mmCIF file of C-alpha atoms in Angstrom:
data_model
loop_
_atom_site.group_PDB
_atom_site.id
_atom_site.type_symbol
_atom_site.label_atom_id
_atom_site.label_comp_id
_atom_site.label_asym_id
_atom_site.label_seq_id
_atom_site.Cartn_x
_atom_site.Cartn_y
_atom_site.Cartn_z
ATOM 1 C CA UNK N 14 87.677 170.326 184.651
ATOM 2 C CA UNK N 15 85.185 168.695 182.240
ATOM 3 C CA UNK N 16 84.388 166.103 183.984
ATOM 4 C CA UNK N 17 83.742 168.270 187.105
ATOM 5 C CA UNK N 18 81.357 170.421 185.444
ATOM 6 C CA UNK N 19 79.561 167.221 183.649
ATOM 7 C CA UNK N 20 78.980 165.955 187.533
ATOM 8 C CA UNK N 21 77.981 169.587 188.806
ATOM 9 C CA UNK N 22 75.152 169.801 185.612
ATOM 10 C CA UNK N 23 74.022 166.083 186.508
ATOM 11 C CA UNK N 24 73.487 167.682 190.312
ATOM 12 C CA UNK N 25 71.878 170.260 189.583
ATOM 13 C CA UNK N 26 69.758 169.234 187.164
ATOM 14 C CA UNK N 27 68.262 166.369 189.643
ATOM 15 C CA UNK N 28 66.067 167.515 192.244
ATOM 16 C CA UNK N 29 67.629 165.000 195.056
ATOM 17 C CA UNK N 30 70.545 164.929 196.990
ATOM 18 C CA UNK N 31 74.106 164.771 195.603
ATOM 19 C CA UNK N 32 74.757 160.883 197.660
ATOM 20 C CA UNK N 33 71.283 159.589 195.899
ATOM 21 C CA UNK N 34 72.255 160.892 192.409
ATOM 22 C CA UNK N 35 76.122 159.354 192.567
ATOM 23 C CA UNK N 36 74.510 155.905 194.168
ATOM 24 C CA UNK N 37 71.916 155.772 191.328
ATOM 25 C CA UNK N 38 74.420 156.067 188.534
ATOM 26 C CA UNK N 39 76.611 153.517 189.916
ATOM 27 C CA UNK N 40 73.742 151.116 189.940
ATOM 28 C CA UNK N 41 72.850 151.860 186.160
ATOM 29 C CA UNK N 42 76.500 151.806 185.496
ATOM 30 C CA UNK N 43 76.840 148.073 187.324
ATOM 31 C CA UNK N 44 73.262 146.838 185.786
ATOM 32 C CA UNK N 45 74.698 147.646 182.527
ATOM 33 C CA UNK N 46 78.213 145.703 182.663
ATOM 34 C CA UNK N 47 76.883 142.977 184.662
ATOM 35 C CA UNK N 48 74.263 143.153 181.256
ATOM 36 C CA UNK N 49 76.948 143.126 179.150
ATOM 37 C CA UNK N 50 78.857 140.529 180.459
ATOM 38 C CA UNK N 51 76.073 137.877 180.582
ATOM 39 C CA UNK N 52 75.627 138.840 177.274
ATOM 40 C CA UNK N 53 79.503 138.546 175.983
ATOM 41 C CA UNK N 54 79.709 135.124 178.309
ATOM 42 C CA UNK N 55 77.208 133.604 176.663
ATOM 43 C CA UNK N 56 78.023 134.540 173.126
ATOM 44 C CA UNK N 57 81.118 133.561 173.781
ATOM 45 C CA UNK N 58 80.776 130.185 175.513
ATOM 46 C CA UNK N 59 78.593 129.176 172.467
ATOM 47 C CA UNK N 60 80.816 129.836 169.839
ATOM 48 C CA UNK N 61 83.287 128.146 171.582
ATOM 49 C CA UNK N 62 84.591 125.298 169.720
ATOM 50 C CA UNK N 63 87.647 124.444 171.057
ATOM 51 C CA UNK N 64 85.601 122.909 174.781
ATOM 52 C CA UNK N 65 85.593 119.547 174.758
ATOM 53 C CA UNK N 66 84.480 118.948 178.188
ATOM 54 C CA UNK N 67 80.537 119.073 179.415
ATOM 55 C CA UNK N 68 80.654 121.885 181.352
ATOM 56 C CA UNK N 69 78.005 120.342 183.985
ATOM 57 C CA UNK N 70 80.528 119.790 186.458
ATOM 58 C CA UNK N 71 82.708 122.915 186.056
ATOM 59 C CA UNK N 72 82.087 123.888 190.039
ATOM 60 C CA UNK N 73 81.570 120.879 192.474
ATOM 61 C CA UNK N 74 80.156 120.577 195.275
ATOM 62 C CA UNK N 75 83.533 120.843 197.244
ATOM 63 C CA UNK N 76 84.445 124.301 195.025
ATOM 64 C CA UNK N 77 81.012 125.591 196.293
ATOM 65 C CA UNK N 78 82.190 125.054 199.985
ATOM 66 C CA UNK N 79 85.520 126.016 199.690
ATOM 67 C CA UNK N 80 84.852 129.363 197.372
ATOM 68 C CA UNK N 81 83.774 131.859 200.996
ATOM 69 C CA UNK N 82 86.361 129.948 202.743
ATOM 70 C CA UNK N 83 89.012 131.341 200.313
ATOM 71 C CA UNK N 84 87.336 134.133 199.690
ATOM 72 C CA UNK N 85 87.348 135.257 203.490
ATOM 73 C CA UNK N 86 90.925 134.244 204.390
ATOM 74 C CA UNK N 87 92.316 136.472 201.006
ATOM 75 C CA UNK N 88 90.583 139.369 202.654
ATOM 76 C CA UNK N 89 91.543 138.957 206.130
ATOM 77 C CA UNK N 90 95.141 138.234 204.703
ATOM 78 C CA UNK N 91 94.883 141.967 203.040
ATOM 79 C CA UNK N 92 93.791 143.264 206.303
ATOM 80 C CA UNK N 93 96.196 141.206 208.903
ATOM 81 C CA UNK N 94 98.604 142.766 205.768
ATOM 82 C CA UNK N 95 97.343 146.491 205.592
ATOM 83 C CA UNK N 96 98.154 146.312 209.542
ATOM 84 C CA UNK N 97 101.331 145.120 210.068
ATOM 85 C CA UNK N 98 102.755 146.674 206.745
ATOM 86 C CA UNK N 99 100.661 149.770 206.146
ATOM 87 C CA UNK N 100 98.062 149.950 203.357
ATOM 88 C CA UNK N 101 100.870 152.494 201.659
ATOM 89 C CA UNK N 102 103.181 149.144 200.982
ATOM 90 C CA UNK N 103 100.208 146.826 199.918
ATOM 91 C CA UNK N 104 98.565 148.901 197.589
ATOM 92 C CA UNK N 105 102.238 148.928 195.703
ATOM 93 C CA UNK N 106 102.672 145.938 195.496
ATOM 94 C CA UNK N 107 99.222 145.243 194.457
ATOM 95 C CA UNK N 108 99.306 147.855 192.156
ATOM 96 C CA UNK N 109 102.081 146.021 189.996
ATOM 97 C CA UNK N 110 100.134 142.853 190.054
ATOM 98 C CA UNK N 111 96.372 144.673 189.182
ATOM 99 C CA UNK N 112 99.238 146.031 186.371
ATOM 100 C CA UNK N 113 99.918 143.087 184.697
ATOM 101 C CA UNK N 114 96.170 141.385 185.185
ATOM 102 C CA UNK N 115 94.870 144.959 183.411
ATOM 103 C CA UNK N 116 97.283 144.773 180.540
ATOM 104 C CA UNK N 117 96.052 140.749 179.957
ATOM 105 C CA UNK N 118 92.356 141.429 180.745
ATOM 106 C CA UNK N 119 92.528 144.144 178.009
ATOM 107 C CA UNK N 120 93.832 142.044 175.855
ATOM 108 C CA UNK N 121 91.363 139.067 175.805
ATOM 109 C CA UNK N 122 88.913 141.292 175.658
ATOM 110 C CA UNK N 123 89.248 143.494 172.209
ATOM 111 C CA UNK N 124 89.662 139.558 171.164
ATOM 112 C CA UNK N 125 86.414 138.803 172.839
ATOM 113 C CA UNK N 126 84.819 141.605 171.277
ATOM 114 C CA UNK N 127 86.322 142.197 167.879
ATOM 115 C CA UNK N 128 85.503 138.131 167.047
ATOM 116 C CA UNK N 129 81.577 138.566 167.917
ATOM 117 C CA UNK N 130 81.609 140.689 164.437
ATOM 118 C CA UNK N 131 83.121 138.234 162.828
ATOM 119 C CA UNK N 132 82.233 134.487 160.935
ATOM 120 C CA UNK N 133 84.381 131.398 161.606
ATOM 121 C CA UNK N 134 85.540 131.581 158.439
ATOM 122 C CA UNK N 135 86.661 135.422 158.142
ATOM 123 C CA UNK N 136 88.288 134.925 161.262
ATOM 124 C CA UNK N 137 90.558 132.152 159.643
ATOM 125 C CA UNK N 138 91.563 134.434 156.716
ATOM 126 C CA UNK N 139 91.807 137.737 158.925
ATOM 127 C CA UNK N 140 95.809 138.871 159.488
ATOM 128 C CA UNK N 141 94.378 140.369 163.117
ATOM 129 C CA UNK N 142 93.337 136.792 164.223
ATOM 130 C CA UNK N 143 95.902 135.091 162.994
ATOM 131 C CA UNK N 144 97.569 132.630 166.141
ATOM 132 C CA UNK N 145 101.314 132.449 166.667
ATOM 133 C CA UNK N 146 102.064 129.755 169.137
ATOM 134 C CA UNK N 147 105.068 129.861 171.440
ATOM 135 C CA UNK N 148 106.243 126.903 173.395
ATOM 136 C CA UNK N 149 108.684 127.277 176.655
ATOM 137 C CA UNK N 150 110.271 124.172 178.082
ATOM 138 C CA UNK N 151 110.192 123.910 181.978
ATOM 139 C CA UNK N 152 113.104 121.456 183.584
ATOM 140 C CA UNK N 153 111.181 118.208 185.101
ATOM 141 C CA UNK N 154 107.828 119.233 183.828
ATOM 142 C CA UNK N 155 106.316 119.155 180.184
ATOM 143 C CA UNK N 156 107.005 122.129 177.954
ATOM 144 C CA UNK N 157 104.225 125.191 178.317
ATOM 145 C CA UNK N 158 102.674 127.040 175.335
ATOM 146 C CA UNK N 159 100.537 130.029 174.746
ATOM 147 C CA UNK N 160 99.016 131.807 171.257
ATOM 148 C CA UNK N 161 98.407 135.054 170.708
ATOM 149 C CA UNK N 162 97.333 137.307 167.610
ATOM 150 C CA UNK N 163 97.607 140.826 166.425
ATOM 151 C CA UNK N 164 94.472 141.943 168.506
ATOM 152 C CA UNK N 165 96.179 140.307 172.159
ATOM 153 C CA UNK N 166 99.451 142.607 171.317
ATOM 154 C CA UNK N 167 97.238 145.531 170.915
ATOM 155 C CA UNK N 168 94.808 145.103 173.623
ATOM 156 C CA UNK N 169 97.709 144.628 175.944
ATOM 157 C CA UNK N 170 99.672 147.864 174.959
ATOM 158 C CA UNK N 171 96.359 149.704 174.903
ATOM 159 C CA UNK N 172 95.420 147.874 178.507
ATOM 160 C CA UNK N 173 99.251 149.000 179.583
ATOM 161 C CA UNK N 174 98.626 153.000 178.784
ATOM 162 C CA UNK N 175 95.361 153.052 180.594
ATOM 163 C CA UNK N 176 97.048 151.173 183.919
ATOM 164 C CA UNK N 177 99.803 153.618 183.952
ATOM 165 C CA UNK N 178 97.627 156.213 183.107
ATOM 166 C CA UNK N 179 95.474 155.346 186.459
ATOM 167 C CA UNK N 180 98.795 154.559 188.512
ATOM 168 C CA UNK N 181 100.414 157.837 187.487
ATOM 169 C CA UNK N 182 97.100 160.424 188.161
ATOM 170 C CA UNK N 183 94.546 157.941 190.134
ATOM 171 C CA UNK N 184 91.771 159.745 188.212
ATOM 172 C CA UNK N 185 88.426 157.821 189.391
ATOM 173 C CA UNK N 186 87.378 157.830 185.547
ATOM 174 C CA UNK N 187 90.236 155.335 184.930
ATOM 175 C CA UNK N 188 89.628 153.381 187.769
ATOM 176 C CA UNK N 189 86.410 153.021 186.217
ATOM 177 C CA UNK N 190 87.524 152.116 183.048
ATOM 178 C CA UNK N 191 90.230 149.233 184.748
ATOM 179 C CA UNK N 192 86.928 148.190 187.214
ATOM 180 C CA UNK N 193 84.727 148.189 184.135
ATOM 181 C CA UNK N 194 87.632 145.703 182.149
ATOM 182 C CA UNK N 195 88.214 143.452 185.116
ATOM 183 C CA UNK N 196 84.115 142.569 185.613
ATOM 184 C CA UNK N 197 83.115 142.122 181.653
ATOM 185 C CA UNK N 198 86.211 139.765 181.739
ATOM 186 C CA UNK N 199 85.659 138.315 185.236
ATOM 187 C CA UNK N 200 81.822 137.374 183.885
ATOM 188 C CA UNK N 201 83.073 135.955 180.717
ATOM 189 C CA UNK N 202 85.958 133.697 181.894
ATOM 190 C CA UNK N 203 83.975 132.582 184.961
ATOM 191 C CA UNK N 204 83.203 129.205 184.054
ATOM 192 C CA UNK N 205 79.337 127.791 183.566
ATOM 193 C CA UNK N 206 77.863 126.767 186.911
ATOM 194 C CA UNK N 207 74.754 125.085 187.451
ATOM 195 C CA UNK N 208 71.627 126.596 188.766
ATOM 196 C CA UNK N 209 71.444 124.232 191.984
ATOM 197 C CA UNK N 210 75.068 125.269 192.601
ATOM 198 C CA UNK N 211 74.955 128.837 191.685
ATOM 199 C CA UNK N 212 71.729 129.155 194.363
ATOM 200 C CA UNK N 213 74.027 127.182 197.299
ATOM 201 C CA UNK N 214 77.529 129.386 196.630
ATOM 202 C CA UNK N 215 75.359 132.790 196.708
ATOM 203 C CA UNK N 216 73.685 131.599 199.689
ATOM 204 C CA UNK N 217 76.907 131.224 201.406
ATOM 205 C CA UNK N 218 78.345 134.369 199.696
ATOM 206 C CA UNK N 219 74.958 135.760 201.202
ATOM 207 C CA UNK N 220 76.329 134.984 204.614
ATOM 208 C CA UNK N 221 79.839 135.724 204.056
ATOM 209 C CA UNK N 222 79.388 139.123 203.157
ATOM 210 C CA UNK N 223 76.751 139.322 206.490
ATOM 211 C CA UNK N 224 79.630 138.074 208.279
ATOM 212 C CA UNK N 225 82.398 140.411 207.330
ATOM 213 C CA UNK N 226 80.162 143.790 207.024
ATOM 214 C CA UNK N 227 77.964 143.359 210.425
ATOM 215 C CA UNK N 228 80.249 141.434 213.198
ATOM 216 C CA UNK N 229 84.301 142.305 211.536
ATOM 217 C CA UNK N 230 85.687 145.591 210.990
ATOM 218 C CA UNK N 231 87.644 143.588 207.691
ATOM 219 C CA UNK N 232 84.991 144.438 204.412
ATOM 220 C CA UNK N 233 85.055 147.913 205.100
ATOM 221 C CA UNK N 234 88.368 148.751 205.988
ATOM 222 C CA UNK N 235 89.868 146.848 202.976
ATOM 223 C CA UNK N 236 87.184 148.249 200.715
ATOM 224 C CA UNK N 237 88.086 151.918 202.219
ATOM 225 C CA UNK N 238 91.961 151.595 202.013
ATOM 226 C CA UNK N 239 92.647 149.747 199.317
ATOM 227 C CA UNK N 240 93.469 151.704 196.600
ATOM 228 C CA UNK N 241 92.924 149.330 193.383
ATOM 229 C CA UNK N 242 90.261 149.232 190.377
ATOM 230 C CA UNK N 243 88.551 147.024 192.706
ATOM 231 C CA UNK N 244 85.183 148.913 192.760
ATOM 232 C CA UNK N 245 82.658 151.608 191.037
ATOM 233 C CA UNK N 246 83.400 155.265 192.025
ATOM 234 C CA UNK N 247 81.379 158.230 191.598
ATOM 235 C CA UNK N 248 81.545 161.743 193.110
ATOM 236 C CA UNK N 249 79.530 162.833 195.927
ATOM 237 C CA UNK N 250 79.941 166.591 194.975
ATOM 238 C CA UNK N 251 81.120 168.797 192.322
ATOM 239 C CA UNK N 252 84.586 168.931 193.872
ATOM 240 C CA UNK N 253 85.163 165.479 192.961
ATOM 241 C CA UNK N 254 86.623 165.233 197.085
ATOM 242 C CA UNK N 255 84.186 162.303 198.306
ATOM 243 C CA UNK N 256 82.584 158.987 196.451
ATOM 244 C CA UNK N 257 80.704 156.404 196.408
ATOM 245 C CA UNK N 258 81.675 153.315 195.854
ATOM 246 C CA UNK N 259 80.373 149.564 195.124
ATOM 247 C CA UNK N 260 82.592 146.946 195.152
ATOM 248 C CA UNK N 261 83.152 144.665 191.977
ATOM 249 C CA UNK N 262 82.036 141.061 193.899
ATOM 250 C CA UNK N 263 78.549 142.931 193.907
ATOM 251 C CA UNK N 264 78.819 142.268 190.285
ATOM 252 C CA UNK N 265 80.741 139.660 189.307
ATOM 253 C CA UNK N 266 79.116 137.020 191.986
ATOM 254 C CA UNK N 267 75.216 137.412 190.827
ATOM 255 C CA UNK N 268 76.645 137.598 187.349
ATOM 256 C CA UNK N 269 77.286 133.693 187.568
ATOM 257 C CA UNK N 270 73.378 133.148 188.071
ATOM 258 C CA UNK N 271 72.526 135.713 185.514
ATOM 259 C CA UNK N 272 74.847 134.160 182.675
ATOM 260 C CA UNK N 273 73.457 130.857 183.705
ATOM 261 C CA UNK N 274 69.942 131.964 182.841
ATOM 262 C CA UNK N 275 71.176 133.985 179.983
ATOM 263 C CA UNK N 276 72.443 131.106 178.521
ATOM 264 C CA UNK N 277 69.355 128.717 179.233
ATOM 265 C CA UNK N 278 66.786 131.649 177.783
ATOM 266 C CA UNK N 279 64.740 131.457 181.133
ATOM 267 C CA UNK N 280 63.802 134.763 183.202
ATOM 268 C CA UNK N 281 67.481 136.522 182.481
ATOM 269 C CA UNK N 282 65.286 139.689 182.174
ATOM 270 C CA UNK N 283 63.045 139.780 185.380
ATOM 271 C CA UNK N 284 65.651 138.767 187.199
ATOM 272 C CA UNK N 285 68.375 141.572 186.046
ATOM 273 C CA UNK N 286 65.417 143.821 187.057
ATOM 274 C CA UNK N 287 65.304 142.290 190.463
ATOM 275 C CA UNK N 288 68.951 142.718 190.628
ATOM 276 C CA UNK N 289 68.932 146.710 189.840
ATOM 277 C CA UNK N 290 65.955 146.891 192.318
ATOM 278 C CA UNK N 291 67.839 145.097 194.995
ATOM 279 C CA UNK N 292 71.308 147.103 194.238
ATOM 280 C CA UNK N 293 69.362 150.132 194.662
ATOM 281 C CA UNK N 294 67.616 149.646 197.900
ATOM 282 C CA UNK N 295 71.071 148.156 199.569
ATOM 283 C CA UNK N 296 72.652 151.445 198.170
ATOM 284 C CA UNK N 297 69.748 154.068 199.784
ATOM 285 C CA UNK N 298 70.376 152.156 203.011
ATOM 286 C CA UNK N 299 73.990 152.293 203.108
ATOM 287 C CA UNK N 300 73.241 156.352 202.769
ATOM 288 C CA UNK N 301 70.523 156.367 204.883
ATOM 289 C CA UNK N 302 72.282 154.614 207.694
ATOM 290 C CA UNK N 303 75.464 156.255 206.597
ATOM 291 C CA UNK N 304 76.810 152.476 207.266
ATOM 292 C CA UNK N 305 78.010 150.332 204.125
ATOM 293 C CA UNK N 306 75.333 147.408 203.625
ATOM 294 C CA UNK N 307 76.421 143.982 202.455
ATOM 295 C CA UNK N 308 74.636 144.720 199.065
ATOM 296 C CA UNK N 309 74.130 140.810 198.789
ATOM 297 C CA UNK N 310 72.049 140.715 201.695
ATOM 298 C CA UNK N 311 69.423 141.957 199.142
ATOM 299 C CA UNK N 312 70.292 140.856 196.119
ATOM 300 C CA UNK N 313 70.759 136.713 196.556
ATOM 301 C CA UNK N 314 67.044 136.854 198.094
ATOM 302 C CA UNK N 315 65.873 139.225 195.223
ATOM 303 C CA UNK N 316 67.400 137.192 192.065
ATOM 304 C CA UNK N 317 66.567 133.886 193.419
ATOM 305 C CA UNK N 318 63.093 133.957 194.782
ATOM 306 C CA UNK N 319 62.704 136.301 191.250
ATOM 307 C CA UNK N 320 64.305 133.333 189.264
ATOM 308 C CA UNK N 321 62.674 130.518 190.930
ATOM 309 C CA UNK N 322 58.834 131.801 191.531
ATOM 310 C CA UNK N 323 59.242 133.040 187.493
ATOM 311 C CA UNK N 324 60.075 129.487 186.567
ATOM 312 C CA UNK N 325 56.933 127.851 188.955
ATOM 313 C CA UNK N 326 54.114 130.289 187.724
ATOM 314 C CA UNK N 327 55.518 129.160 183.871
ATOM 315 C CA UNK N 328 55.764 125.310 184.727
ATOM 316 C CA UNK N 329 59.928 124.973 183.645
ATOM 317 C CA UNK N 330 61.266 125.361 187.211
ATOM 318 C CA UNK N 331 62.407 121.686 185.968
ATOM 319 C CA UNK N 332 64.383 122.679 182.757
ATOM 320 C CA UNK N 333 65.700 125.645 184.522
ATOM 321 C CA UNK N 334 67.495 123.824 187.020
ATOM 322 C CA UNK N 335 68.470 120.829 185.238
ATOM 323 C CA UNK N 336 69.998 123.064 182.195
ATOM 324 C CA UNK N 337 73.520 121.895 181.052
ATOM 325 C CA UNK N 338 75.876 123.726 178.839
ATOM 326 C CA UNK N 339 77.511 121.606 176.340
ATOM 327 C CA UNK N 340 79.469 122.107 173.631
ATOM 328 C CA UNK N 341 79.682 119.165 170.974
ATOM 329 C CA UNK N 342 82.085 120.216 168.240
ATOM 330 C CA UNK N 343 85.391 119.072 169.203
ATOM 331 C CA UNK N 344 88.159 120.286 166.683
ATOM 332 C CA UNK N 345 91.025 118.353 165.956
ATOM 333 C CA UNK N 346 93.736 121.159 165.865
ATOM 334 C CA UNK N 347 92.270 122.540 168.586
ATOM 335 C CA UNK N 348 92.616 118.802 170.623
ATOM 336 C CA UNK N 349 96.412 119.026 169.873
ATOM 337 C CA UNK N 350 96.583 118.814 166.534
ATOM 338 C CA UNK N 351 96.772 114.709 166.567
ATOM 339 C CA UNK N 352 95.031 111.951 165.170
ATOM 340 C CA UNK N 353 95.602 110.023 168.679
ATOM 341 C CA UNK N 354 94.916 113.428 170.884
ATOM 342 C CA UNK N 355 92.090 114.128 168.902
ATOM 343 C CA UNK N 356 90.082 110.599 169.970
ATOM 344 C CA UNK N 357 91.260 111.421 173.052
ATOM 345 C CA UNK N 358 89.005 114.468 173.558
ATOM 346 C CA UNK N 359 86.128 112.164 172.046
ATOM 347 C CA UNK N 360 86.578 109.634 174.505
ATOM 348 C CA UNK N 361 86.812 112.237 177.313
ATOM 349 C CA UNK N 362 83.389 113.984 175.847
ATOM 350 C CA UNK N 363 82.011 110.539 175.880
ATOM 351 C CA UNK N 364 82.635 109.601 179.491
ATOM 352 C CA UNK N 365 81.369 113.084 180.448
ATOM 353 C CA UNK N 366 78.508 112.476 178.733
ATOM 354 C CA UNK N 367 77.468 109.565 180.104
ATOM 355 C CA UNK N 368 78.342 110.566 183.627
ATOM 356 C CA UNK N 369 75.841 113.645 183.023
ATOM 357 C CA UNK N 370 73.174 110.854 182.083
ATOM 358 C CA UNK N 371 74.235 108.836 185.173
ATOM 359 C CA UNK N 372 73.350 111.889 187.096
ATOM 360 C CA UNK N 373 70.091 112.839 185.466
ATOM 361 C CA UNK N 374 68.484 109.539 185.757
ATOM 362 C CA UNK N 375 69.439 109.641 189.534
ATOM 363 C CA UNK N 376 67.899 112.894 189.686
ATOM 364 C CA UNK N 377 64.332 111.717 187.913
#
């Protein structure tokens, strides 16, 4: 009841139509998390110590090909799916799967969030950061272990009550909050790609989405009947009966060029603004042709040509493009715990290294 007459006083306070007001807050509302996560991701990366790999080579050429590829034959699976076993049966048994990704999302990121406050050294002494490590053995294959602290068991109980919570009254606020979870944490864990190959995998994405929005009936049908925390939602009226939605790949994929510039200090700004701009003018078409619009038919043009003329008229289109992320301290508990695993991870860094010079020198 609240919430309904929040959304009636934001209607009728704006002198535009209901669709432009609930579009426009979803676009704040996704400017701000994809914000956020770019943010978190690269605080996070940095203070990372426990990477002992250049992170140059985290998406190859191959991943950049194969990514749509995958991408497309997961959705027409959940179509083919929705079809031949009613979207009643897949959302169920999606639902218990989105159940246990919300619960572990949640949890990594109070960790993610609570440890930004915190020094490397109060960390260490704190009881809520404090790692127990559990090791299971697997028949035939080498025993697997995982550590978690205080903050993981609490951040998956609280991530727990807010999935059931959603599953039991599908309120679109805790939808929200489960969409909101899954793209701060879907920016942050996505690793560091390159410029070159974050500009090639959105220009495919680019086409992709084209693809599956213009010539198939697949985007919007699974979009429309899928009944996840797979997207933005906002009322269209005071009723709370119809909403708009954007879908969380409109966030998560220009994200990975946005954390890459984040993280290099070069145009993050202008280009976040060309993203907004861009997610707002796919949005007023979508209502104004009352069609969805792949929203990344404006936004990879936007956020690169943004990017790349920004780094010309300044003279570090170079840097920019040849910006590597790597992370040199290399702890020895954190290698294994080893003497021997420990020079390991130094003589991995080192070959790394020296392939990244390889590469640079071919590039000059």
């Amino acid at each position: 009841m609240v919430v309904s007459e929040i959304v009636g006083f934001l209607f009728r306070i704006l002198p535009v139509p209901e669709v432009y007001v609930s579009m426009s807050v979803l676009v704040v509302v996704a400017i701000a998390l994809v914000h956020l996560g770019s943010h978190l991701s690269d605080l996070s990366k940095k203070n990372e110590g426990s990477v002992q790999f250049v992170s140059y080579d985290s998406m190859k050429t191959s991943d950049v090909a194969l990514f749509p590829i995958v991408a497309g034959a997961a959705l027409t699976g959940l179509f083919v799916a929705m079809k031949f076993f009613g979207k009643e049966l897949v959302n169920k048994l999606m639902g218990f799967y989105f159940f246990a990704v919300a619960s572990i999302s949640m949890a990594y990121l109070l960790v993610v969030l609570m440890s930004l406050r915190e020094t490397e050294e109060s960390i260490k002494e704190s009881m809520w950061f404090g790692n127990v490590t559990m090791r299971f053995p697997i028949p035939f294959y080498k025993s697997v272990s995982f550590s978690f602290c205080l903050l993981h068991i609490i951040g998956f109980f609280l991530g727990m009550i807010i999935s059931a919570l959603y599953h039991t009254e599908k309120h679109w606020l805790l939808a929200n909050t489960l969409a909101a979870i899954f793209t701060v944490m879907g920016i942050i864990e996505f690793p560091f790609v390159k410029y070159s190959h974050c500009a090639a995998l959105l220009g495919l994405l680019f086409l992709y989405d084209i693809f599956f929005v213009y010539f198939t009936p697949i985007m919007i049908s699974v979009a429309s009947n899928l009944d996840l925390p797979i997207k933005l939602l906002f009322p269209r009226n005071q009723l709370c009966t119809e909403f708009s939605l954007l879908g969380l790949g409109d966030l998560v994929i220009p994200a990975m060029l946005l954390s890459n510039l984040r993280m290099s200090g070069r145009h993050y700004k202008k280009t976040l603004v060309a993203y907004g701009c861009s997610l707002f003018i796919a949005v007023f078409f979508a209502v104004y042709f009352k069609h969805g619009q792949p929203a990344l038919l404006y936004i990879v043009p936007a956020i690169l040509l943004v990017s790349t003329l920004g780094a010309l008229i300044k003279g570090d289109f170079k840097e920019m493009v040849g910006y590597r992320f790597v992370v040199e301290d290399v702890k020895e508990e954190e290698c294994g715990g080893s003497q021997e695993e420990a020079e390991e991870c130094d003589e991995t860094e080192e070959v790394a290294c020296e392939q990244l010079q390889d590469i640079d020198e071919q590039v000059e």
